[in-house]
CSV table of C-alpha atoms and ligand atoms in Angstrom, one decimal:
chain,number,residue,atom,x,y,z
A,1,VAL,CA,-9.2,4.0,-30.3
A,2,SER,CA,-8.1,1.5,-27.6
A,3,ARG,CA,-10.6,-1.0,-26.6
A,4,PHE,CA,-9.6,-0.3,-23.0
A,5,GLU,CA,-10.8,3.3,-23.3
A,6,GLY,CA,-13.7,2.6,-21.0
A,7,VAL,CA,-11.6,1.3,-18.1
A,8,SER,CA,-11.8,3.8,-15.3
A,9,MET,CA,-9.3,4.2,-12.4
A,10,ALA,CA,-10.2,1.9,-9.5
A,11,PRO,CA,-10.3,3.7,-6.1
A,12,ALA,CA,-7.4,2.9,-3.6
A,13,ASP,CA,-8.2,0.1,-1.3
A,14,PRO,CA,-9.5,1.5,2.1
A,15,ILE,CA,-6.9,-0.6,4.0
A,16,LEU,CA,-4.0,-1.5,1.7
A,17,GLY,CA,-4.2,2.0,0.1
A,18,VAL,CA,-3.4,3.5,3.4
A,19,SER,CA,0.1,1.9,3.3
A,20,GLU,CA,0.6,3.3,-0.2
A,21,ALA,CA,-0.2,6.8,1.1
A,22,PHE,CA,2.1,6.2,4.1
A,23,LYS,CA,5.0,5.3,1.8
A,24,ARG,CA,4.5,8.5,-0.2
A,25,ASP,CA,4.8,10.6,3.0
A,26,ASN,CA,8.4,11.7,3.8
A,27,SER,CA,7.7,13.2,7.2
A,28,ASP,CA,9.9,11.7,9.9
A,29,MET,CA,7.0,11.7,12.4
A,30,LYS,CA,4.7,9.6,10.2
A,31,LEU,CA,3.1,6.5,11.8
A,32,ASN,CA,1.4,3.7,9.9
A,33,LEU,CA,-1.6,2.5,12.0
A,34,GLY,CA,-3.5,1.3,8.8
A,35,VAL,CA,-2.7,-2.2,7.8
A,36,GLY,CA,-3.2,-4.9,10.4
A,37,ALA,CA,0.4,-6.2,10.2
A,38,TYR,CA,2.5,-6.7,13.3
A,39,ARG,CA,5.5,-4.5,13.9
A,40,THR,CA,8.2,-4.7,16.6
A,41,GLU,CA,8.9,-2.0,19.2
A,42,GLU,CA,11.3,-0.7,16.6
A,43,LEU,CA,8.3,-0.6,14.2
A,44,GLN,CA,9.9,-3.2,11.9
A,45,PRO,CA,8.1,-6.2,10.3
A,46,TYR,CA,8.8,-9.4,12.2
A,47,VAL,CA,9.7,-12.8,10.9
A,48,LEU,CA,9.2,-15.2,13.8
A,49,GLU,CA,12.3,-17.1,14.9
A,50,VAL,CA,10.4,-20.3,14.7
A,51,VAL,CA,9.7,-19.6,11.0
A,52,LYS,CA,13.4,-19.1,10.3
A,53,LYS,CA,14.1,-22.5,12.1
A,54,ALA,CA,11.4,-24.3,10.0
A,55,GLU,CA,12.7,-22.8,6.8
A,56,LYS,CA,16.3,-23.9,7.6
A,57,LYS,CA,15.0,-27.4,8.3
A,58,MET,CA,13.0,-27.3,5.0
A,59,LEU,CA,16.0,-26.2,3.0
A,60,GLU,CA,18.1,-29.0,4.4
A,61,ALA,CA,15.4,-31.5,3.5
A,62,GLY,CA,15.9,-30.6,-0.1
A,63,GLU,CA,12.2,-30.8,-1.0
A,64,ASN,CA,11.0,-30.4,-4.6
A,65,LYS,CA,8.7,-27.9,-6.1
A,66,GLU,CA,6.2,-30.3,-7.6
A,67,TYR,CA,2.5,-29.2,-7.8
A,68,LEU,CA,0.5,-29.7,-4.6
A,69,PRO,CA,-2.8,-31.5,-4.9
A,70,ILE,CA,-5.7,-29.1,-5.6
A,71,GLU,CA,-6.7,-29.4,-1.9
A,72,GLY,CA,-3.2,-28.5,-0.8
A,73,LEU,CA,-0.5,-30.1,1.4
A,74,ALA,CA,-2.1,-33.0,3.3
A,75,ALA,CA,0.2,-32.5,6.4
A,76,PHE,CA,-0.9,-28.8,6.5
A,77,ASN,CA,-4.6,-29.6,6.1
A,78,LYS,CA,-4.4,-32.1,9.0
A,79,ALA,CA,-2.5,-29.7,11.2
A,80,THR,CA,-4.7,-26.7,10.5
A,81,ALA,CA,-8.0,-28.5,11.3
A,82,GLU,CA,-6.5,-29.9,14.5
A,83,LEU,CA,-5.2,-26.4,15.5
A,84,LEU,CA,-8.7,-25.0,15.0
A,85,LEU,CA,-10.8,-27.7,16.5
A,86,GLY,CA,-8.4,-29.5,18.9
A,87,ALA,CA,-6.8,-32.8,17.8
A,88,ASP,CA,-9.1,-34.8,20.0
A,89,ASN,CA,-12.3,-33.2,18.7
A,90,PRO,CA,-14.9,-35.9,17.8
A,91,VAL,CA,-15.6,-34.3,14.4
A,92,ILE,CA,-12.0,-34.9,13.4
A,93,LYS,CA,-12.1,-38.5,14.6
A,94,GLN,CA,-15.4,-39.0,12.7
A,95,GLN,CA,-13.8,-37.3,9.6
A,96,ARG,CA,-16.7,-34.8,9.3
A,97,VAL,CA,-14.4,-31.9,8.4
A,98,ALA,CA,-13.6,-31.0,4.8
A,99,THR,CA,-10.4,-29.0,4.8
A,100,VAL,CA,-8.9,-27.4,1.7
A,101,GLN,CA,-5.8,-25.2,1.9
A,102,GLY,CA,-6.6,-21.7,0.7
A,103,LEU,CA,-4.8,-18.6,-0.4
A,104,SER,CA,-4.7,-17.3,3.1
A,105,GLY,CA,-7.8,-15.9,4.8
A,106,THR,CA,-9.0,-13.9,1.8
A,107,GLY,CA,-8.7,-16.9,-0.6
A,108,SER,CA,-10.3,-19.2,1.8
A,109,LEU,CA,-13.3,-16.9,2.3
A,110,ARG,CA,-13.5,-16.5,-1.5
A,111,LEU,CA,-13.5,-20.3,-2.0
A,112,GLY,CA,-16.2,-20.7,0.7
A,113,ALA,CA,-18.2,-17.9,-0.9
A,114,ALA,CA,-17.9,-19.6,-4.3
A,115,PHE,CA,-19.2,-22.8,-2.8
A,116,ILE,CA,-22.2,-20.9,-1.2
A,117,GLN,CA,-23.0,-19.2,-4.5
A,118,ARG,CA,-23.1,-22.6,-6.3
A,119,TYR,CA,-24.8,-24.8,-3.6
A,120,PHE,CA,-26.9,-22.3,-1.6
A,121,PRO,CA,-27.9,-19.9,-4.5
A,122,GLY,CA,-29.8,-16.9,-3.2
A,123,VAL,CA,-29.1,-17.6,0.4
A,124,LYS,CA,-28.1,-14.3,2.1
A,125,VAL,CA,-24.9,-13.9,4.1
A,126,LEU,CA,-25.3,-11.6,7.1
A,127,ILE,CA,-22.1,-9.6,8.0
A,128,SER,CA,-21.5,-7.5,11.0
A,129,SER,CA,-21.8,-3.7,10.9
A,130,PRO,CA,-19.0,-2.7,10.6
A,131,THR,CA,-16.8,-5.6,9.4
A,132,TRP,CA,-13.5,-6.1,7.7
A,133,GLY,CA,-13.4,-4.0,4.6
A,134,ASN,CA,-12.8,-6.9,2.1
A,135,HIS,CA,-15.8,-9.0,3.2
A,136,LYS,CA,-18.2,-7.1,1.0
A,137,ASN,CA,-15.8,-7.3,-2.0
A,138,ILE,CA,-15.4,-11.0,-1.6
A,139,LEU,CA,-19.1,-11.7,-1.4
A,140,ASN,CA,-20.0,-9.2,-4.2
A,141,ASP,CA,-17.4,-10.8,-6.6
A,142,ALA,CA,-18.6,-14.3,-5.7
A,143,GLY,CA,-22.1,-13.2,-6.5
A,144,VAL,CA,-23.4,-13.8,-3.0
A,145,PRO,CA,-26.1,-11.5,-1.6
A,146,TRP,CA,-25.4,-10.0,1.8
A,147,SER,CA,-27.0,-7.8,4.4
A,148,GLU,CA,-25.7,-6.4,7.8
A,149,TYR,CA,-26.5,-7.2,11.4
A,150,ARG,CA,-26.0,-4.6,14.0
A,151,TYR,CA,-22.7,-5.1,15.9
A,152,PHE,CA,-21.0,-1.9,17.1
A,153,ASP,CA,-22.8,0.5,19.5
A,154,PRO,CA,-21.2,4.0,19.3
A,155,LYS,CA,-23.0,5.1,22.4
A,156,THR,CA,-21.4,2.4,24.6
A,157,VAL,CA,-18.4,1.9,22.3
A,158,GLY,CA,-19.3,-1.7,22.8
A,159,LEU,CA,-21.3,-4.6,21.3
A,160,ASP,CA,-24.9,-3.9,20.4
A,161,PHE,CA,-25.8,-7.5,21.4
A,162,GLU,CA,-29.6,-7.0,21.4
A,163,GLY,CA,-29.4,-5.4,17.9
A,164,MET,CA,-27.2,-8.3,16.7
A,165,ILE,CA,-29.5,-10.9,18.0
A,166,ALA,CA,-32.7,-9.2,16.7
A,167,ASP,CA,-31.2,-8.9,13.2
A,168,ILE,CA,-30.0,-12.5,13.2
A,169,LYS,CA,-33.5,-13.6,14.4
A,170,ASP,CA,-35.2,-11.5,11.6
A,171,ALA,CA,-33.1,-13.1,8.9
A,172,PRO,CA,-34.9,-15.8,6.8
A,173,ASN,CA,-34.4,-19.3,8.2
A,174,GLY,CA,-31.2,-21.0,6.9
A,175,SER,CA,-29.3,-17.7,6.3
A,176,ILE,CA,-25.5,-17.8,6.6
A,177,ILE,CA,-24.0,-15.7,9.4
A,178,LEU,CA,-20.5,-14.4,9.0
A,179,LEU,CA,-18.9,-14.2,12.4
A,180,HIS,CA,-15.4,-13.2,13.5
A,181,GLY,CA,-14.0,-16.1,15.6
A,182,CYS,CA,-11.9,-13.7,17.7
A,183,ALA,CA,-10.5,-10.2,17.6
A,184,HIS,CA,-13.3,-8.6,15.7
A,185,ASN,CA,-12.1,-6.4,12.9
A,186,PRO,CA,-12.3,-3.3,13.0
A,187,THR,CA,-14.0,-3.0,16.5
A,188,GLY,CA,-11.8,-5.2,18.6
A,189,ILE,CA,-15.0,-6.1,20.5
A,190,ASP,CA,-15.8,-9.9,20.9
A,191,PRO,CA,-19.0,-11.5,22.3
A,192,THR,CA,-18.6,-12.9,25.8
A,193,PRO,CA,-18.8,-16.7,26.2
A,194,GLU,CA,-22.5,-16.3,27.4
A,195,GLN,CA,-23.2,-14.2,24.3
A,196,TRP,CA,-21.6,-16.8,22.0
A,197,GLU,CA,-24.0,-19.4,23.5
A,198,LYS,CA,-27.0,-17.2,22.8
A,199,ILE,CA,-25.8,-16.6,19.2
A,200,ALA,CA,-25.5,-20.4,18.8
A,201,ASP,CA,-29.0,-20.8,20.3
A,202,VAL,CA,-30.5,-18.4,17.7
A,203,CYS,CA,-28.5,-20.1,14.8
A,204,GLN,CA,-30.0,-23.5,15.9
A,205,GLU,CA,-33.5,-22.1,16.3
A,206,LYS,CA,-33.3,-20.5,12.8
A,207,ASP,CA,-31.3,-23.2,11.2
A,208,HIS,CA,-28.8,-20.6,10.2
A,209,MET,CA,-25.3,-21.7,9.1
A,210,PRO,CA,-22.3,-19.9,10.7
A,211,PHE,CA,-19.4,-18.9,8.6
A,212,PHE,CA,-16.5,-18.1,11.0
A,213,ASP,CA,-13.6,-16.0,9.8
A,214,VAL,CA,-10.7,-16.9,12.0
A,215,ALA,CA,-7.8,-14.6,11.0
A,216,TYR,CA,-6.3,-14.1,14.5
A,217,GLN,CA,-6.2,-17.4,16.3
A,218,GLY,CA,-3.7,-17.2,19.1
A,219,PHE,CA,-3.0,-13.6,18.3
A,220,ALA,CA,-5.9,-12.1,20.2
A,221,SER,CA,-5.5,-13.6,23.6
A,222,GLY,CA,-2.1,-15.3,23.1
A,223,SER,CA,-3.8,-18.7,23.4
A,224,LEU,CA,-4.6,-20.8,20.3
A,225,ASP,CA,-7.3,-22.7,22.3
A,226,ASP,CA,-9.0,-19.7,23.9
A,227,ASP,CA,-9.2,-17.9,20.5
A,228,ALA,CA,-10.8,-20.9,18.9
A,229,SER,CA,-13.4,-21.4,21.7
A,230,SER,CA,-16.2,-19.7,19.9
A,231,VAL,CA,-15.9,-22.1,16.9
A,232,ARG,CA,-15.5,-25.1,19.2
A,233,ARG,CA,-18.7,-24.2,21.0
A,234,PHE,CA,-20.8,-24.3,17.8
A,235,VAL,CA,-19.1,-27.5,16.6
A,236,ALA,CA,-19.8,-29.1,19.9
A,237,ARG,CA,-23.5,-28.5,19.3
A,238,GLY,CA,-23.4,-30.4,16.0
A,239,ILE,CA,-24.0,-27.2,13.9
A,240,GLU,CA,-22.7,-27.5,10.3
A,241,LEU,CA,-20.5,-24.5,9.5
A,242,PHE,CA,-17.7,-22.9,7.5
A,243,VAL,CA,-14.4,-21.7,9.0
A,244,ALA,CA,-11.8,-19.7,7.1
A,245,GLN,CA,-8.3,-19.6,8.6
A,246,SER,CA,-5.3,-17.4,8.1
A,247,TYR,CA,-1.6,-17.7,9.2
A,248,SER,CA,-0.8,-14.1,8.2
A,249,LYS,CA,-0.9,-12.7,11.7
A,250,ASN,CA,-0.3,-15.5,14.2
A,251,LEU,CA,2.7,-17.0,12.3
A,252,GLY,CA,3.6,-13.8,10.4
A,253,LEU,CA,3.2,-15.5,7.1
A,254,TYR,CA,1.4,-12.5,5.4
A,255,ALA,CA,2.9,-12.7,2.0
A,256,GLU,CA,3.1,-16.6,1.9
A,257,ARG,CA,-0.7,-16.6,1.5
A,258,ILE,CA,-1.4,-19.6,3.7
A,259,GLY,CA,-4.8,-20.4,5.2
A,260,ALA,CA,-7.6,-22.9,4.9
A,261,ILE,CA,-11.3,-23.3,4.4
A,262,ASN,CA,-12.9,-25.9,6.7
A,263,VAL,CA,-16.5,-27.2,6.4
A,264,VAL,CA,-17.8,-29.1,9.3
A,265,VAL,CA,-20.7,-31.3,8.1
A,266,SER,CA,-23.0,-34.1,9.4
A,267,SER,CA,-21.2,-37.2,8.0
A,268,PRO,CA,-17.8,-38.3,6.6
A,269,GLU,CA,-19.6,-39.1,3.3
A,270,VAL,CA,-20.9,-35.6,3.0
A,271,ALA,CA,-17.4,-34.2,4.0
A,272,THR,CA,-15.9,-36.2,1.1
A,273,LYS,CA,-18.4,-34.8,-1.4
A,274,VAL,CA,-18.0,-31.2,-0.1
A,275,LYS,CA,-14.2,-31.5,-0.4
A,276,SER,CA,-14.5,-32.8,-3.9
A,277,GLN,CA,-16.6,-29.8,-4.9
A,278,LEU,CA,-14.3,-27.3,-3.2
A,279,LYS,CA,-11.5,-28.8,-5.3
A,280,ARG,CA,-13.7,-28.4,-8.4
A,281,LEU,CA,-14.1,-24.7,-7.6
A,282,ALA,CA,-10.4,-24.2,-6.8
A,283,ARG,CA,-9.0,-25.8,-9.9
A,284,PRO,CA,-10.2,-23.1,-12.4
A,285,MET,CA,-9.5,-20.4,-9.9
A,286,TYR,CA,-5.8,-21.0,-9.1
A,287,SER,CA,-5.4,-24.7,-9.7
A,288,ASN,CA,-3.4,-25.5,-6.6
A,289,PRO,CA,-2.0,-23.5,-3.7
A,290,PRO,CA,1.6,-22.4,-2.9
A,291,VAL,CA,3.7,-25.0,-1.0
A,292,HIS,CA,6.1,-22.9,1.1
A,293,GLY,CA,3.8,-21.5,3.7
A,294,ALA,CA,2.0,-24.8,4.1
A,295,ARG,CA,5.3,-26.6,4.8
A,296,ILE,CA,6.3,-23.9,7.4
A,297,VAL,CA,3.0,-24.5,9.3
A,298,ALA,CA,3.2,-28.3,9.0
A,299,ASN,CA,6.9,-28.2,10.2
A,300,VAL,CA,6.2,-25.9,13.1
A,301,VAL,CA,3.1,-27.7,14.4
A,302,GLY,CA,4.6,-31.1,13.7
A,303,ASP,CA,7.6,-30.5,15.9
A,304,PRO,CA,6.7,-30.2,19.6
A,305,THR,CA,9.7,-27.9,20.4
A,306,MET,CA,9.0,-25.6,17.5
A,307,PHE,CA,5.3,-25.6,18.3
A,308,ASP,CA,6.1,-24.5,21.9
A,309,GLU,CA,8.4,-21.8,20.5
A,310,TRP,CA,5.6,-20.6,18.2
A,311,ARG,CA,3.2,-20.3,21.1
A,312,ALA,CA,5.8,-18.3,23.1
A,313,GLU,CA,6.4,-15.9,20.2
A,314,MET,CA,2.6,-15.6,19.7
A,315,GLN,CA,2.1,-14.7,23.3
A,316,ALA,CA,5.0,-12.2,23.1
A,317,MET,CA,3.4,-10.5,20.1
A,318,ALA,CA,-0.1,-10.4,21.7
A,319,GLY,CA,1.7,-9.2,24.9
A,320,ARG,CA,3.4,-6.3,23.2
A,321,ILE,CA,0.1,-5.1,21.8
A,322,LYS,CA,-1.5,-5.3,25.3
A,323,THR,CA,1.4,-3.2,26.7
A,324,VAL,CA,0.9,-0.6,24.0
A,325,ARG,CA,-2.8,-0.6,24.6
A,326,GLN,CA,-2.3,0.1,28.3
A,327,ARG,CA,0.2,2.9,27.6
A,328,LEU,CA,-2.0,4.5,25.1
A,329,TYR,CA,-4.9,4.4,27.6
A,330,ASP,CA,-2.7,5.9,30.3
A,331,GLU,CA,-1.5,8.7,28.0
A,332,LEU,CA,-5.1,9.5,26.8
A,333,SER,CA,-6.7,9.4,30.3
A,334,THR,CA,-4.0,11.7,31.8
A,335,LYS,CA,-3.7,14.1,28.9
A,336,ASP,CA,-7.4,14.5,28.2
A,337,LYS,CA,-8.9,17.1,30.6
A,338,SER,CA,-12.5,16.2,29.5
A,339,SER,CA,-14.4,13.5,31.3
A,340,LYS,CA,-14.3,11.3,28.2
A,341,ASP,CA,-14.2,7.6,29.1
A,342,TRP,CA,-11.2,6.0,27.3
A,343,SER,CA,-11.6,2.6,28.9
A,344,PHE,CA,-12.8,1.1,25.5
A,345,VAL,CA,-9.1,1.2,24.5
A,346,LEU,CA,-8.4,-1.4,27.2
A,347,LYS,CA,-11.6,-3.4,26.7
A,348,GLN,CA,-11.0,-4.1,23.0
A,349,ILE,CA,-8.9,-7.1,22.0
A,350,GLY,CA,-6.6,-8.0,19.2
A,351,MET,CA,-4.7,-5.8,16.8
A,352,PHE,CA,-7.1,-2.9,16.5
A,353,SER,CA,-8.6,-0.1,18.5
A,354,PHE,CA,-11.8,1.3,17.1
A,355,THR,CA,-11.4,4.9,18.3
A,356,GLY,CA,-14.7,6.5,17.3
A,357,LEU,CA,-12.9,9.1,15.2
A,358,ASN,CA,-15.1,9.9,12.2
A,359,LYS,CA,-13.8,10.4,8.7
A,360,ALA,CA,-13.0,14.1,9.0
A,361,GLN,CA,-11.2,13.5,12.4
A,362,SER,CA,-9.3,10.6,10.8
A,363,ASP,CA,-8.3,12.9,8.0
A,364,ASN,CA,-7.0,15.3,10.6
A,365,MET,CA,-4.9,12.6,12.1
A,366,THR,CA,-3.3,12.1,8.7
A,367,ASP,CA,-3.2,15.6,7.3
A,368,LYS,CA,-1.9,17.3,10.5
A,369,TRP,CA,-0.2,14.5,12.5
A,370,HIS,CA,1.0,12.1,9.7
A,371,VAL,CA,-0.8,9.3,11.5
A,372,TYR,CA,-2.1,6.9,8.9
A,373,MET,CA,-5.3,4.9,9.7
A,374,THR,CA,-8.4,3.7,8.1
A,375,LYS,CA,-11.2,6.2,7.6
A,376,ASP,CA,-13.6,4.2,9.8
A,377,GLY,CA,-11.6,5.3,12.8
A,378,ARG,CA,-9.6,2.1,13.2
A,379,ILE,CA,-6.0,2.1,14.3
A,380,SER,CA,-3.8,-0.9,14.2
A,381,LEU,CA,-1.9,-1.0,17.6
A,382,ALA,CA,0.5,-3.5,16.0
A,383,GLY,CA,2.0,-0.5,14.2
A,384,LEU,CA,2.5,1.4,17.4
A,385,ASN,CA,5.3,1.3,20.0
A,386,LEU,CA,5.6,2.6,23.6
A,387,ALA,CA,7.8,5.5,22.4
A,388,LYS,CA,5.0,6.9,20.2
A,389,CYS,CA,2.0,6.5,22.5
A,390,ALA,CA,2.3,10.1,23.9
A,391,PHE,CA,2.5,11.5,20.4
A,392,LEU,CA,-0.5,9.4,19.3
A,393,ALA,CA,-2.5,10.5,22.3
A,394,ASP,CA,-1.9,14.1,21.5
A,395,ALA,CA,-3.0,13.5,17.9
A,396,ILE,CA,-6.2,11.7,18.9
A,397,ILE,CA,-7.2,14.3,21.5
A,398,ASP,CA,-6.4,17.1,19.0
A,399,SER,CA,-8.5,15.4,16.4
A,400,PHE,CA,-11.5,14.6,18.7
A,401,TYR,CA,-12.0,18.2,19.8
B,1,PGU,C1,-11.1,-10.5,9.7
B,1,PGU,C2,-10.1,-10.7,8.6
B,1,PGU,N1,-10.3,-11.7,7.8
B,1,PGU,C3,-9.4,-12.0,6.8
B,1,PGU,C4,-8.3,-11.2,6.6
B,1,PGU,C5,-7.4,-11.6,5.5
B,1,PGU,O1,-6.1,-11.7,5.7
B,1,PGU,P1,-5.2,-12.7,4.8
B,1,PGU,O2,-3.9,-12.0,4.8
B,1,PGU,O3,-5.8,-12.8,3.5
B,1,PGU,O4,-5.2,-14.0,5.5
B,1,PGU,C6,-8.0,-10.1,7.5
B,1,PGU,C7,-6.8,-9.3,7.3
B,1,PGU,N2,-7.0,-7.9,7.5
B,1,PGU,C8,-5.9,-7.0,7.8
B,1,PGU,C9,-4.8,-7.1,6.8
B,1,PGU,C10,-4.8,-6.3,5.6
B,1,PGU,C11,-6.0,-6.7,4.7
B,1,PGU,O5,-6.0,-7.7,4.0
B,1,PGU,O6,-7.0,-6.0,4.8
B,1,PGU,C12,-6.5,-5.6,8.0
B,1,PGU,O7,-7.7,-5.5,8.2
B,1,PGU,O8,-5.7,-4.7,8.1
B,1,PGU,C13,-8.9,-9.9,8.5
B,1,PGU,O9,-8.7,-8.9,9.4
């Protein structure tokens, strides 16, 4: 008898499994609104022009394939911290940021969670309800306890700010609060600047430590600085915090697995020690990170012309999604004869729209309309184009009623 007899079949991933189901569907009306990955108006994946330019330059440079240091490519680590915090941020000048290149956002969150498990044992991480499907997996596998804070209010299809604040206040002092820096996934609902200030007040009152997940910087509003303003507010208050970054969406480097974990601490000495311990955690996990994506980011950010081109392409991607959002809203509000208020489609920001469709209704979207989406009612607008908005509106209205 095989020793693997007891191994059961793992369930399909709630997000990545949707793409697998989509691929198996041979209907020509199928639409993949599952995975949060940008598609063009022709519904094709998109390699940014500036990435192609950087790769051409890198190829001509004839760089080698030697191991990176455990902490990653130095030029990338410098660029990514400056992109996040602003090059002139005092914490950078004071060298109070420990930055380690991570395997994109997921790997950076996992490395941060491993650090928490080792140095803050038993401290609970509070995550939003709902949140990105993989947050719970990452915390569970890192052995970090978590609980949820209220976030989405189905009645207003908006932020349950009072509930969020109450739950964060109720948490034991010194808890860790996982916050989406911008473009909350899956709701697309972000706190207002005033609400961010209040969240920072409570974190300081309770000595909570924020852990920002910044997977969409520049992709949500089109502005790198605006999308990092939540993080910069907390840093400006002298709060120690973690920030995980990803270049999957804003630079389209999904499969290059490039991101970073940043830890903002009270002194350069502490930052050095924290970085050394992050390295000690990374070494047995994957030893050192892949070089290609790090070089692309460093080249793009390091060249003013390419950096400007990147910003223009990012705004174009964010802009296309906003156009599709508007068209979907127009189609829904004209086609739906009920008095339902569809304005949430316009109020939400980033890649996703949290439709309020329940599981059975989401199943109908797939079974009857061949629209693939996650079962929490989230649709990725990045996978939608203008031509398909009328069809999608028909599917949503049919599924709601
Ligand atoms: C909030 C958040 N954090 C981290 C990540 C991790 O992305 P990396 O590629 O590891 O940097 C995602 C990607 N979420 C998308 C993409 C598919 C997935 O990984 O689930 C999504 O929710 O569809 C995310 O939405």
